[in-house]
Short mmCIF file of N, CA and C and ligand atoms in Angstrom, two decimals:
data_model
loop_
_atom_site.label_atom_id
_atom_site.label_comp_id
_atom_site.label_asym_id
_atom_site.label_seq_id
_atom_site.Cartn_x
_atom_site.Cartn_y
_atom_site.Cartn_z
N MET A 222 -47.36 35.75 3.57
CA MET A 222 -46.14 36.21 4.29
C MET A 222 -44.92 35.85 3.38
N PRO A 223 -44.28 36.85 3.54
CA PRO A 223 -42.66 36.82 2.76
C PRO A 223 -41.97 35.93 3.00
N LYS A 224 -41.18 35.19 2.04
CA LYS A 224 -40.43 33.75 2.27
C LYS A 224 -38.94 34.64 2.62
N PRO A 225 -38.56 34.08 4.05
CA PRO A 225 -37.43 34.80 4.48
C PRO A 225 -36.04 34.34 3.64
N LYS A 226 -35.09 35.25 3.50
CA LYS A 226 -33.81 35.11 2.58
C LYS A 226 -32.86 34.09 3.40
N VAL A 227 -32.35 32.93 2.61
CA VAL A 227 -31.45 31.94 3.20
C VAL A 227 -30.22 32.79 3.82
N LEU A 228 -29.79 32.83 5.08
CA LEU A 228 -28.87 32.92 5.85
C LEU A 228 -27.84 31.59 5.81
N ILE A 229 -28.40 30.86 6.33
CA ILE A 229 -27.80 29.31 6.51
C ILE A 229 -28.45 28.36 6.08
N SER A 230 -27.83 27.51 4.81
CA SER A 230 -28.96 26.75 4.37
C SER A 230 -28.87 25.54 4.96
N GLU A 231 -29.84 24.68 4.35
CA GLU A 231 -30.21 23.47 5.11
C GLU A 231 -28.82 22.17 5.03
N ASP A 232 -27.94 22.59 3.92
CA ASP A 232 -26.97 21.62 3.75
C ASP A 232 -25.80 22.11 4.77
N SER A 233 -25.82 23.38 5.18
CA SER A 233 -24.77 23.67 5.87
C SER A 233 -24.88 23.54 7.19
N ILE A 234 -26.42 23.61 7.69
CA ILE A 234 -26.77 23.11 8.92
C ILE A 234 -26.55 21.44 9.11
N LYS A 235 -26.62 20.93 8.28
CA LYS A 235 -26.55 19.35 8.48
C LYS A 235 -25.03 18.98 8.61
N GLN A 236 -24.17 19.55 7.94
CA GLN A 236 -22.74 19.34 7.87
C GLN A 236 -22.17 19.65 9.32
N ARG A 237 -22.79 21.02 9.76
CA ARG A 237 -22.40 21.43 11.04
C ARG A 237 -22.61 20.87 12.02
N ILE A 238 -23.99 20.01 11.89
CA ILE A 238 -24.32 19.04 13.08
C ILE A 238 -23.64 17.86 13.30
N ALA A 239 -23.10 17.40 12.17
CA ALA A 239 -22.25 15.98 12.10
C ALA A 239 -21.19 16.46 12.94
N THR A 240 -20.29 17.76 12.55
CA THR A 240 -19.14 17.93 13.10
C THR A 240 -19.33 18.25 14.83
N LEU A 241 -20.29 19.04 15.19
CA LEU A 241 -20.83 19.37 16.44
C LEU A 241 -21.12 18.43 17.45
N SER A 242 -21.75 17.24 16.62
CA SER A 242 -22.35 16.16 17.61
C SER A 242 -20.49 15.31 17.95
N GLN A 243 -19.52 15.54 16.93
CA GLN A 243 -18.28 14.59 17.30
C GLN A 243 -17.71 15.41 18.35
N GLU A 244 -17.67 16.76 18.39
CA GLU A 244 -17.24 17.74 19.37
C GLU A 244 -17.80 17.17 20.75
N ILE A 245 -19.22 17.19 20.72
CA ILE A 245 -19.85 16.95 22.24
C ILE A 245 -19.51 15.51 22.42
N THR A 246 -19.50 14.49 21.88
CA THR A 246 -19.25 13.13 21.94
C THR A 246 -18.22 13.14 22.76
N LYS A 247 -17.14 14.01 22.12
CA LYS A 247 -15.53 13.44 22.84
C LYS A 247 -15.36 14.22 24.00
N ALA A 248 -16.33 15.00 24.18
CA ALA A 248 -16.34 16.01 25.57
C ALA A 248 -17.37 15.64 26.70
N ALA A 249 -18.29 14.86 26.13
CA ALA A 249 -19.33 14.35 27.13
C ALA A 249 -19.12 12.98 27.84
N SER A 250 -19.72 12.92 28.90
CA SER A 250 -19.86 11.62 29.66
C SER A 250 -21.02 10.77 29.05
N GLU A 251 -20.76 9.67 29.07
CA GLU A 251 -21.94 8.74 28.83
C GLU A 251 -23.18 8.98 29.10
N ASP A 252 -23.55 9.08 30.60
CA ASP A 252 -24.73 9.45 31.49
C ASP A 252 -25.47 10.88 31.12
N ILE A 253 -24.96 11.74 29.95
CA ILE A 253 -25.62 12.73 30.05
C ILE A 253 -27.09 12.86 29.84
N VAL A 254 -27.63 14.02 30.29
CA VAL A 254 -29.17 14.37 30.33
C VAL A 254 -29.12 15.55 29.12
N ILE A 255 -29.84 15.61 28.16
CA ILE A 255 -29.77 16.73 27.27
C ILE A 255 -30.96 17.42 27.83
N VAL A 256 -31.17 18.71 27.92
CA VAL A 256 -32.32 19.60 28.28
C VAL A 256 -32.43 20.26 26.99
N VAL A 257 -33.78 20.05 26.53
CA VAL A 257 -33.80 20.93 25.31
C VAL A 257 -35.02 22.18 25.49
N LEU A 258 -34.60 23.36 25.15
CA LEU A 258 -35.17 24.73 25.57
C LEU A 258 -36.11 25.15 24.54
N LEU A 259 -37.36 24.72 24.94
CA LEU A 259 -38.84 24.81 24.10
C LEU A 259 -39.11 26.52 23.93
N LYS A 260 -39.60 27.07 22.82
CA LYS A 260 -39.70 26.19 21.79
C LYS A 260 -39.04 26.21 20.58
N GLY A 261 -38.16 26.97 20.61
CA GLY A 261 -36.99 27.26 19.42
C GLY A 261 -36.18 26.06 19.19
N ALA A 262 -35.72 25.63 20.46
CA ALA A 262 -34.58 24.38 19.95
C ALA A 262 -35.09 22.83 19.49
N PHE A 263 -36.48 22.92 19.37
CA PHE A 263 -36.88 21.52 19.22
C PHE A 263 -36.30 20.81 17.82
N ILE A 264 -36.36 21.65 16.66
CA ILE A 264 -35.91 20.89 15.30
C ILE A 264 -34.48 20.85 15.42
N PHE A 265 -33.48 21.74 16.09
CA PHE A 265 -32.16 21.72 16.13
C PHE A 265 -32.03 20.24 17.21
N THR A 266 -32.55 20.16 17.95
CA THR A 266 -32.47 19.02 18.95
C THR A 266 -32.49 17.72 18.50
N ALA A 267 -33.54 17.50 17.60
CA ALA A 267 -34.38 16.20 16.97
C ALA A 267 -33.09 15.81 16.01
N ASP A 268 -32.32 16.87 15.29
CA ASP A 268 -31.29 16.65 14.47
C ASP A 268 -30.15 16.14 14.91
N LEU A 269 -29.64 16.96 16.24
CA LEU A 269 -28.85 16.79 17.16
C LEU A 269 -28.64 15.28 17.78
N LEU A 270 -29.83 14.90 18.21
CA LEU A 270 -29.70 13.96 18.95
C LEU A 270 -29.63 12.61 18.36
N ARG A 271 -29.97 12.57 16.98
CA ARG A 271 -29.84 11.58 16.09
C ARG A 271 -28.39 11.40 15.40
N SER A 272 -27.86 12.49 15.25
CA SER A 272 -26.26 12.63 15.04
C SER A 272 -25.81 12.26 16.22
N LEU A 273 -25.72 12.59 17.38
CA LEU A 273 -25.01 11.97 18.37
C LEU A 273 -25.16 10.49 18.72
N SER A 274 -26.24 10.14 18.36
CA SER A 274 -26.65 8.63 18.44
C SER A 274 -25.61 8.04 17.41
N ASP A 275 -25.38 8.63 16.13
CA ASP A 275 -24.42 7.77 14.90
C ASP A 275 -23.17 7.88 15.69
N SER A 276 -22.72 8.82 16.74
CA SER A 276 -21.58 8.96 17.37
C SER A 276 -21.55 8.07 18.42
N GLY A 277 -22.48 7.60 19.08
CA GLY A 277 -22.37 6.23 20.06
C GLY A 277 -22.95 6.95 21.28
N LEU A 278 -23.59 8.19 21.19
CA LEU A 278 -23.98 8.60 22.82
C LEU A 278 -25.47 8.14 22.76
N GLN A 279 -26.04 8.04 23.95
CA GLN A 279 -27.27 7.71 24.15
C GLN A 279 -27.97 8.62 25.50
N PRO A 280 -27.94 9.79 25.31
CA PRO A 280 -28.52 10.72 26.12
C PRO A 280 -29.80 10.60 26.60
N GLU A 281 -29.93 10.70 27.65
CA GLU A 281 -31.45 11.00 28.49
C GLU A 281 -32.07 12.20 27.58
N VAL A 282 -33.03 12.60 27.88
CA VAL A 282 -33.90 13.94 27.11
C VAL A 282 -34.85 14.45 28.19
N GLU A 283 -34.63 15.57 28.43
CA GLU A 283 -35.92 16.44 29.14
C GLU A 283 -36.16 17.74 28.30
N PHE A 284 -37.31 18.21 28.83
CA PHE A 284 -37.82 19.36 27.92
C PHE A 284 -37.91 20.61 29.32
N MET A 285 -37.60 21.97 28.78
CA MET A 285 -38.19 23.00 29.69
C MET A 285 -38.57 24.24 28.65
N THR A 286 -39.26 24.93 29.02
CA THR A 286 -40.05 25.98 28.38
C THR A 286 -39.54 27.38 29.02
N LEU A 287 -38.83 27.88 28.36
CA LEU A 287 -38.88 29.37 28.72
C LEU A 287 -39.10 30.27 27.27
N SER A 288 -39.09 31.44 27.92
CA SER A 288 -39.36 32.70 26.71
C SER A 288 -38.55 34.05 27.20
N SER A 289 -38.36 34.77 26.37
CA SER A 289 -37.60 36.14 26.77
C SER A 289 -38.56 36.95 25.94
N TYR A 290 -39.01 36.55 24.73
CA TYR A 290 -39.13 37.27 23.52
C TYR A 290 -40.54 37.99 23.30
N GLY A 291 -41.56 37.28 23.69
CA GLY A 291 -43.01 37.48 23.69
C GLY A 291 -43.23 37.49 22.04
N SER A 292 -43.91 38.53 21.41
CA SER A 292 -44.34 38.27 20.05
C SER A 292 -43.54 39.06 19.00
N GLY A 293 -42.76 39.89 19.73
CA GLY A 293 -41.47 41.01 19.01
C GLY A 293 -40.18 40.25 18.62
N THR A 294 -39.68 41.15 18.34
CA THR A 294 -38.12 40.78 17.51
C THR A 294 -37.07 41.38 18.46
N LYS A 295 -37.38 41.75 19.78
CA LYS A 295 -36.38 42.50 20.48
C LYS A 295 -36.63 41.66 22.18
N SER A 296 -35.24 41.43 22.84
CA SER A 296 -35.42 40.35 23.96
C SER A 296 -36.02 41.39 24.73
N SER A 297 -37.02 41.07 25.76
CA SER A 297 -37.32 41.44 26.75
C SER A 297 -36.81 41.89 27.93
N GLY A 298 -35.62 41.02 28.01
CA GLY A 298 -34.87 41.13 29.17
C GLY A 298 -35.72 40.27 30.32
N HIS A 299 -36.60 39.94 30.59
CA HIS A 299 -37.49 39.35 31.28
C HIS A 299 -37.69 37.80 30.94
N VAL A 300 -37.08 36.94 31.67
CA VAL A 300 -37.20 35.49 31.15
C VAL A 300 -38.36 34.88 31.79
N ARG A 301 -39.16 34.36 31.29
CA ARG A 301 -40.38 33.54 31.72
C ARG A 301 -40.33 32.03 31.87
N VAL A 302 -40.82 31.34 32.92
CA VAL A 302 -40.60 29.68 32.72
C VAL A 302 -42.24 29.29 32.78
N HIS A 303 -42.21 28.51 31.56
CA HIS A 303 -43.55 27.93 31.42
C HIS A 303 -43.61 26.48 32.10
N GLY A 304 -44.46 26.24 32.72
CA GLY A 304 -45.01 24.50 32.93
C GLY A 304 -43.58 23.88 33.75
N ASP A 305 -43.45 22.67 33.94
CA ASP A 305 -42.50 22.13 34.73
C ASP A 305 -40.83 22.25 34.13
N ILE A 306 -40.10 21.99 35.69
CA ILE A 306 -38.72 21.83 35.18
C ILE A 306 -38.48 20.43 35.49
N PRO A 307 -37.20 20.18 34.89
CA PRO A 307 -36.78 18.77 34.97
C PRO A 307 -36.24 18.66 36.36
N LEU A 308 -36.88 17.36 37.12
CA LEU A 308 -36.45 17.79 38.91
C LEU A 308 -35.49 16.79 39.27
N GLU A 309 -35.39 15.69 38.54
CA GLU A 309 -34.45 14.43 38.92
C GLU A 309 -33.21 14.46 38.41
N LEU A 310 -32.25 15.33 38.82
CA LEU A 310 -30.79 15.62 37.93
C LEU A 310 -29.90 15.35 39.30
N ASP A 311 -30.24 14.64 40.19
CA ASP A 311 -29.02 14.72 41.06
C ASP A 311 -27.60 14.00 40.90
N GLY A 312 -26.79 14.79 40.57
CA GLY A 312 -25.31 14.43 40.36
C GLY A 312 -25.30 14.26 38.81
N LYS A 313 -26.09 14.67 38.07
CA LYS A 313 -26.10 14.47 36.62
C LYS A 313 -25.21 15.38 35.90
N THR A 314 -24.67 14.96 34.78
CA THR A 314 -23.96 16.21 33.76
C THR A 314 -25.23 16.44 32.80
N VAL A 315 -25.33 17.80 32.75
CA VAL A 315 -26.28 18.17 31.72
C VAL A 315 -25.89 18.83 30.78
N LEU A 316 -26.80 18.91 29.78
CA LEU A 316 -26.48 19.64 28.24
C LEU A 316 -27.58 20.35 27.89
N ILE A 317 -27.55 21.43 28.37
CA ILE A 317 -28.56 22.38 27.89
C ILE A 317 -28.44 22.63 26.30
N VAL A 318 -29.56 22.51 25.42
CA VAL A 318 -29.67 23.11 24.00
C VAL A 318 -30.67 23.85 23.77
N ASP A 319 -29.98 24.89 23.17
CA ASP A 319 -31.02 26.00 22.61
C ASP A 319 -30.70 26.50 21.09
N ASP A 320 -31.80 27.32 20.75
CA ASP A 320 -31.57 27.59 19.51
C ASP A 320 -30.51 28.82 19.32
N ILE A 321 -30.66 29.83 19.97
CA ILE A 321 -29.59 30.90 20.08
C ILE A 321 -29.34 31.52 21.19
N LEU A 322 -27.95 32.36 21.12
CA LEU A 322 -27.61 32.82 22.54
C LEU A 322 -27.45 34.39 21.96
N GLU A 323 -28.17 35.04 22.69
CA GLU A 323 -28.13 36.62 22.37
C GLU A 323 -27.54 37.36 23.49
N THR A 324 -28.24 37.85 24.33
CA THR A 324 -27.62 38.36 25.92
C THR A 324 -27.29 37.37 26.73
N GLY A 325 -27.69 36.28 26.76
CA GLY A 325 -27.54 35.20 27.57
C GLY A 325 -28.65 35.02 28.91
N ASN A 326 -29.58 36.03 28.77
CA ASN A 326 -30.57 35.82 29.92
C ASN A 326 -31.21 34.63 30.01
N THR A 327 -31.86 33.97 29.16
CA THR A 327 -32.30 32.62 28.79
C THR A 327 -31.63 31.59 29.47
N LEU A 328 -30.03 31.58 29.00
CA LEU A 328 -29.18 30.57 29.23
C LEU A 328 -28.89 30.79 30.91
N VAL A 329 -28.63 31.90 31.57
CA VAL A 329 -28.28 32.06 33.04
C VAL A 329 -29.61 31.40 33.34
N LYS A 330 -30.78 31.70 33.35
CA LYS A 330 -31.84 31.21 34.01
C LYS A 330 -32.03 29.74 34.25
N ALA A 331 -31.73 29.23 32.68
CA ALA A 331 -31.78 27.98 32.63
C ALA A 331 -30.77 27.03 33.39
N ARG A 332 -29.48 27.53 33.55
CA ARG A 332 -28.29 26.81 34.01
C ARG A 332 -28.62 26.91 35.67
N GLN A 333 -29.27 28.15 36.23
CA GLN A 333 -29.81 28.31 37.71
C GLN A 333 -30.82 27.28 37.95
N LEU A 334 -31.92 27.02 36.95
CA LEU A 334 -32.95 26.52 37.77
C LEU A 334 -32.42 24.51 37.50
N LEU A 335 -31.31 24.63 36.53
CA LEU A 335 -31.11 22.93 36.45
C LEU A 335 -30.07 22.59 37.74
N SER A 336 -29.13 23.60 38.13
CA SER A 336 -28.72 23.43 39.11
C SER A 336 -29.10 23.52 40.44
N GLN A 337 -30.26 24.06 40.78
CA GLN A 337 -31.12 23.91 41.52
C GLN A 337 -31.87 22.37 41.77
N SER A 338 -32.08 21.78 40.61
CA SER A 338 -32.48 20.59 40.51
C SER A 338 -31.38 19.28 40.75
N GLY A 339 -30.20 19.97 40.97
CA GLY A 339 -29.33 18.90 41.65
C GLY A 339 -28.29 18.61 40.41
N ALA A 340 -28.42 19.15 39.20
CA ALA A 340 -27.40 19.00 38.45
C ALA A 340 -25.93 18.87 38.84
N SER A 341 -24.72 18.45 38.31
CA SER A 341 -23.60 18.33 39.19
C SER A 341 -22.48 19.30 38.18
N ASP A 342 -22.98 19.20 37.01
CA ASP A 342 -22.25 19.84 35.96
C ASP A 342 -23.27 20.17 34.76
N VAL A 343 -23.29 21.73 34.45
CA VAL A 343 -24.16 21.91 33.40
C VAL A 343 -23.45 22.62 32.19
N LYS A 344 -23.40 21.96 31.01
CA LYS A 344 -22.92 22.66 29.73
C LYS A 344 -23.88 23.01 28.80
N ILE A 345 -23.51 23.93 27.86
CA ILE A 345 -24.59 24.38 27.12
C ILE A 345 -24.00 24.28 25.62
N CYS A 346 -25.09 24.05 24.80
CA CYS A 346 -24.70 23.92 23.19
C CYS A 346 -25.68 24.93 22.69
N VAL A 347 -25.44 25.73 21.75
CA VAL A 347 -26.44 26.55 20.83
C VAL A 347 -26.27 26.60 19.33
N LEU A 348 -27.17 26.30 18.56
CA LEU A 348 -27.25 26.26 17.08
C LEU A 348 -26.48 27.80 16.65
N LEU A 349 -26.85 28.94 17.31
CA LEU A 349 -26.46 30.38 16.82
C LEU A 349 -25.81 30.93 18.08
N GLN A 350 -24.88 31.74 17.93
CA GLN A 350 -24.61 32.74 18.83
C GLN A 350 -24.63 33.91 18.07
N LYS A 351 -25.02 34.98 18.53
CA LYS A 351 -25.03 36.33 17.77
C LYS A 351 -24.15 37.33 18.15
N ARG A 352 -23.14 37.90 17.50
CA ARG A 352 -22.03 38.74 17.65
C ARG A 352 -22.95 40.13 17.86
N ILE A 353 -22.73 40.21 19.23
CA ILE A 353 -23.45 41.53 19.88
C ILE A 353 -22.75 42.43 20.53
N THR A 354 -22.89 43.93 20.43
CA THR A 354 -21.99 44.65 21.11
C THR A 354 -21.67 44.48 22.56
N ALA A 355 -23.06 43.99 23.60
CA ALA A 355 -22.75 43.77 24.95
C ALA A 355 -22.15 42.23 25.10
N THR A 356 -21.19 42.09 25.92
CA THR A 356 -20.81 40.84 26.03
C THR A 356 -22.01 39.85 26.63
N PRO A 357 -22.35 38.64 26.04
CA PRO A 357 -23.41 38.00 26.71
C PRO A 357 -23.07 37.58 28.26
N GLU A 358 -23.94 36.95 29.13
CA GLU A 358 -23.55 37.13 30.51
C GLU A 358 -23.27 35.38 30.57
N ILE A 359 -22.92 34.83 29.80
CA ILE A 359 -22.73 33.43 29.66
C ILE A 359 -21.97 32.70 28.40
N GLN A 360 -21.48 31.90 28.81
CA GLN A 360 -20.45 31.20 27.60
C GLN A 360 -20.95 30.00 27.15
N ALA A 361 -21.31 29.62 25.83
CA ALA A 361 -22.15 28.26 25.53
C ALA A 361 -20.36 27.26 25.28
N ASP A 362 -20.44 26.17 25.77
CA ASP A 362 -19.29 25.15 25.36
C ASP A 362 -19.17 24.88 24.04
N PHE A 363 -20.60 24.79 23.13
CA PHE A 363 -20.54 24.41 21.92
C PHE A 363 -21.48 25.11 21.29
N VAL A 364 -20.92 26.07 20.01
CA VAL A 364 -21.35 26.85 18.77
C VAL A 364 -21.77 26.42 17.54
N GLY A 365 -22.87 26.28 17.10
CA GLY A 365 -23.16 25.69 15.70
C GLY A 365 -22.34 26.82 14.78
N PHE A 366 -23.03 27.95 14.81
CA PHE A 366 -22.77 29.18 13.80
C PHE A 366 -22.50 30.42 14.71
N GLU A 367 -21.83 31.50 14.27
CA GLU A 367 -21.81 33.03 14.74
C GLU A 367 -22.38 33.35 13.68
N ILE A 368 -23.21 34.37 14.15
CA ILE A 368 -23.86 35.25 13.15
C ILE A 368 -23.91 36.91 13.47
N ASP A 369 -24.39 37.66 12.99
CA ASP A 369 -24.41 38.85 12.79
C ASP A 369 -25.76 39.42 13.85
N ASP A 370 -25.69 40.75 14.10
CA ASP A 370 -27.00 40.95 15.10
C ASP A 370 -28.16 41.03 13.88
N HIS A 371 -28.68 40.09 13.47
CA HIS A 371 -30.06 40.21 12.63
C HIS A 371 -31.09 39.26 13.42
N PHE A 372 -32.24 39.58 13.05
CA PHE A 372 -33.26 38.78 13.72
C PHE A 372 -33.42 37.58 12.59
N VAL A 373 -33.50 36.29 13.20
CA VAL A 373 -33.34 35.12 12.53
C VAL A 373 -34.90 34.22 12.49
N VAL A 374 -34.99 33.63 11.56
CA VAL A 374 -36.24 32.54 11.68
C VAL A 374 -35.81 31.32 11.12
N GLY A 375 -36.75 30.35 11.42
CA GLY A 375 -36.80 28.92 10.42
C GLY A 375 -35.97 27.89 11.55
N TYR A 376 -35.79 26.79 11.30
CA TYR A 376 -35.52 25.64 11.66
C TYR A 376 -35.66 25.82 13.20
N GLY A 377 -36.83 25.79 13.44
CA GLY A 377 -37.16 25.91 14.75
C GLY A 377 -37.30 27.42 15.37
N LEU A 378 -36.65 28.45 14.98
CA LEU A 378 -36.77 29.90 15.21
C LEU A 378 -37.96 30.42 14.63
N ASP A 379 -38.57 31.22 15.47
CA ASP A 379 -40.00 31.98 14.77
C ASP A 379 -39.89 33.39 14.91
N TYR A 380 -40.81 33.90 13.98
CA TYR A 380 -41.48 35.48 14.44
C TYR A 380 -42.81 35.27 14.64
N ASP A 381 -43.20 35.47 15.92
CA ASP A 381 -44.65 35.54 16.15
C ASP A 381 -45.25 33.95 16.10
N ASN A 382 -44.50 33.14 16.63
CA ASN A 382 -44.89 31.59 16.40
C ASN A 382 -45.10 30.93 14.89
N ARG A 383 -44.51 31.66 14.27
CA ARG A 383 -44.45 31.35 12.56
C ARG A 383 -43.11 31.44 12.11
N TYR A 384 -43.10 30.47 10.97
CA TYR A 384 -41.57 30.34 10.32
C TYR A 384 -40.83 28.85 10.93
N ARG A 385 -41.11 28.26 11.92
CA ARG A 385 -40.36 27.49 12.61
C ARG A 385 -40.22 26.11 11.77
N GLU A 386 -40.95 25.79 10.82
CA GLU A 386 -40.97 24.64 9.89
C GLU A 386 -40.01 24.91 8.70
N LEU A 387 -39.29 26.23 8.52
CA LEU A 387 -38.31 26.09 7.25
C LEU A 387 -37.14 25.38 7.66
N PRO A 388 -36.68 24.96 6.62
CA PRO A 388 -35.50 23.71 7.26
C PRO A 388 -34.06 24.47 6.90
N TYR A 389 -34.12 25.88 6.96
CA TYR A 389 -33.06 26.66 6.81
C TYR A 389 -33.11 27.77 7.91
N ILE A 390 -31.85 28.65 8.08
CA ILE A 390 -32.07 29.71 8.93
C ILE A 390 -32.10 31.03 7.95
N GLY A 391 -33.16 31.70 8.08
CA GLY A 391 -33.39 32.60 6.85
C GLY A 391 -33.47 34.10 8.08
N LEU A 392 -33.41 35.08 7.09
CA LEU A 392 -33.70 36.32 7.21
C LEU A 392 -34.91 37.11 6.93
N LEU A 393 -35.78 37.71 7.51
CA LEU A 393 -37.07 38.31 7.69
C LEU A 393 -36.50 39.39 6.73
P1 5GP B 138 -31.12 35.99 25.07
O1 5GP B 138 -31.80 35.34 26.41
O2 5GP B 138 -29.61 35.21 25.06
O3 5GP B 138 -31.13 37.29 25.07
O4 5GP B 138 -31.93 35.29 24.12
C1 5GP B 138 -32.23 34.04 23.59
C2 5GP B 138 -33.53 33.53 23.15
O5 5GP B 138 -34.03 34.64 22.75
C3 5GP B 138 -33.42 32.68 22.38
O6 5GP B 138 -33.59 31.43 23.12
C4 5GP B 138 -34.61 32.92 21.52
O7 5GP B 138 -35.80 32.07 21.93
C5 5GP B 138 -34.94 34.26 21.31
N1 5GP B 138 -34.14 34.87 20.37
C6 5GP B 138 -32.92 35.67 20.20
N2 5GP B 138 -32.60 36.02 18.89
C7 5GP B 138 -33.33 35.50 18.08
C8 5GP B 138 -33.78 35.84 16.80
O8 5GP B 138 -32.90 36.38 16.04
N3 5GP B 138 -34.69 35.08 16.21
C9 5GP B 138 -35.35 34.27 16.93
N4 5GP B 138 -36.51 33.73 16.16
N5 5GP B 138 -35.46 34.30 18.37
C10 5GP B 138 -34.60 34.98 19.04
MG1 MG B 139 -35.65 30.30 23.09
#
């Protein structure tokens, strides 16, 4: 397999997560529930959570698995929900964490499901946001990096379930 070219280095990610977690801590209530969108956001959230803990936040953590890509490099537009969704969210403030915001279909679906589970406020944090020509259907409250419209892998993001282990964001 070819080694992806570095787009965002391991160091830049570390530094950005440190400032991002301060932004989140300032804005968030203490009893926040973080909902991790699997699979892509697992590495980002693991680092973000520990950084949030450094800034004094002790969130609950839930997981939800959604997919829109299948095995290709283009969004299918159809978001599939796999497995359980967090149910006990009555009146809670939720922060959805995802790897990347492109069309927004995934996050629209996630927000809808979590509101149905009783969340009173749903905020969104993404590591990456793509600059695309179409306006995404949803805004993220916290964005790590804006990137041009490339297909990226690494740091949790895959191509056909590969490359998630890379410590940086790379271009195939
Ligand atoms: P959206 O629903 O906003 O169009 O797409 C978001 C989802 O598509 C992300 O959660 C991610 O799983 C996947 N995705 C979008 N762009 C990329 C990309 O450049 N690389 C990878 N690996 N996944 C992407
Ligand atoms: Mg995803």
